[in-house]
CSV table of C-alpha atoms in Angstrom, one decimal:
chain,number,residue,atom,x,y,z
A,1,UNK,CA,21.6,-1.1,-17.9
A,2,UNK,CA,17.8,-1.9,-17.3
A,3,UNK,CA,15.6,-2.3,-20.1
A,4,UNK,CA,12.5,-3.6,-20.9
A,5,UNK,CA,12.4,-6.0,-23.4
A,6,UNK,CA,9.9,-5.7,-25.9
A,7,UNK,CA,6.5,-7.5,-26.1
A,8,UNK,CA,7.4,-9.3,-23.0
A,9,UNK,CA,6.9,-6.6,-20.5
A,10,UNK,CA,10.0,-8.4,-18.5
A,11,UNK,CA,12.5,-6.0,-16.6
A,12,UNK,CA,16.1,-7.1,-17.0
A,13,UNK,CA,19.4,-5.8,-15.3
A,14,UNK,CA,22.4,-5.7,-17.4
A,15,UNK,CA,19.9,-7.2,-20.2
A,16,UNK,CA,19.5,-10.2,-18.0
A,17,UNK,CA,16.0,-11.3,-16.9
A,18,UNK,CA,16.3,-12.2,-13.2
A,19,UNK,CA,14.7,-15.0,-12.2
A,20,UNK,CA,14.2,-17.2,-9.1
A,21,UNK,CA,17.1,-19.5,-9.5
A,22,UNK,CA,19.5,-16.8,-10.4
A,23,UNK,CA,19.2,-15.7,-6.6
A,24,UNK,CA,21.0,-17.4,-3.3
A,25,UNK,CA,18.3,-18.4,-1.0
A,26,UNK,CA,19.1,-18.9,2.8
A,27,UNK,CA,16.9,-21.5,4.9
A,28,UNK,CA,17.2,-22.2,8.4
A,29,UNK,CA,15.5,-23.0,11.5
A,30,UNK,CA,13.5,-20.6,13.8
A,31,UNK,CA,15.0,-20.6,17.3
A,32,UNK,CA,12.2,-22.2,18.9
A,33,UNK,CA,12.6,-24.9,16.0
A,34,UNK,CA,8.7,-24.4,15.4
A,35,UNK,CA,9.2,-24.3,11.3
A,36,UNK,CA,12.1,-23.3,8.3
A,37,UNK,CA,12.7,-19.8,6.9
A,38,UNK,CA,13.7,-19.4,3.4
A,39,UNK,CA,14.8,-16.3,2.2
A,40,UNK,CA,15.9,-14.4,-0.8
A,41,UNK,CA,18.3,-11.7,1.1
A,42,UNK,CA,18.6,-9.6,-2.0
A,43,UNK,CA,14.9,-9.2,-2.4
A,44,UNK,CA,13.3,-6.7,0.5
A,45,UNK,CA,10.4,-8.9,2.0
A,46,UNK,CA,10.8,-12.3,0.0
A,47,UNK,CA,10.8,-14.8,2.7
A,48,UNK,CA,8.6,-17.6,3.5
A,49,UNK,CA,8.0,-19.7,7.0
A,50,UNK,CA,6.9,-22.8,7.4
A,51,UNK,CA,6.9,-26.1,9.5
A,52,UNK,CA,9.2,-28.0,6.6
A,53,UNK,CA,12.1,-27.2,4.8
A,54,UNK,CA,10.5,-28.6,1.4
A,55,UNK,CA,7.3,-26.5,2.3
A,56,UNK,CA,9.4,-23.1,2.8
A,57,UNK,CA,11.4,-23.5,-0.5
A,58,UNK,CA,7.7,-24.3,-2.2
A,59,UNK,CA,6.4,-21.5,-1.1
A,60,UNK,CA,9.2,-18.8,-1.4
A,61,UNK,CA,8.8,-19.6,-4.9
A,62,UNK,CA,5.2,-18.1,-4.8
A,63,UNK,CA,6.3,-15.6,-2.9
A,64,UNK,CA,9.1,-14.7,-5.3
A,65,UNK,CA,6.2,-15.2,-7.7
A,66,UNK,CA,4.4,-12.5,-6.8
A,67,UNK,CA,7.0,-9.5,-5.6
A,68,UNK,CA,8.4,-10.3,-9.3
A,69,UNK,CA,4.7,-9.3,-10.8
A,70,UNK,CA,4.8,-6.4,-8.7
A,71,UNK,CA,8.0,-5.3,-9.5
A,72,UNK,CA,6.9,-5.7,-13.7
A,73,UNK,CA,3.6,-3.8,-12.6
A,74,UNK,CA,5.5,-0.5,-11.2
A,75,UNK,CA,8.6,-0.5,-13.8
A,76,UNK,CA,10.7,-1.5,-11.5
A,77,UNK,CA,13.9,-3.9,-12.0
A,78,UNK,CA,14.1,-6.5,-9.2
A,79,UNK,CA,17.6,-6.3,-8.1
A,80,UNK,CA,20.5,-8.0,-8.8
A,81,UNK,CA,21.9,-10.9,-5.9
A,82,UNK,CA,24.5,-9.5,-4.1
A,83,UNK,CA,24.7,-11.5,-1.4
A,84,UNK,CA,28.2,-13.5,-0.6
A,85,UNK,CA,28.0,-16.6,1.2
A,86,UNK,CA,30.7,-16.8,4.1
A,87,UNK,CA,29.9,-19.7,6.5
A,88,UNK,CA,28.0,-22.1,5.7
């Protein structure tokens, strides 16, 4: 069920506010090892690159940030994490 809850303005899923540590994030190394990637595969666009690992988690979190404002600005739930982890 998604609700809003009141006076907050936050958008939960299964009256759960979903925030960034309630996702799985996957980081790795581009090809060309020319920075990190960290992503938040259950969120469409939530990914940040670059050239350290500590500077790509820092700054999916703003990233994350920001889609979540968007996604309380249209109404819209962000989605639950699906994502299954299997190799590692």
């Amino acid at each position: 069920m998604i609700r809003i809850m009141p006076n907050a303005g936050l958008l939960t899923y299964n009256d759960r506010v979903m925030k960034f540590e309630d996702y799985k994030i996957v980081l790795y190394r581009q090809d060309d090892r020319s920075g990190w990637v960290a992503e938040i595969p259950a969120i469409p666009s939530c990914y940040a690159l670059m050239t350290t690992r500590e500077a790509a988690l820092s700054e999916l979190a703003n990233v994350f940030d920001m889609i979540a404002e968007t996604y309380r600005e249209r109404g819209i739930p962000l989605p639950a994490d699906t994502t299954e982890i299997v190799n590692a």
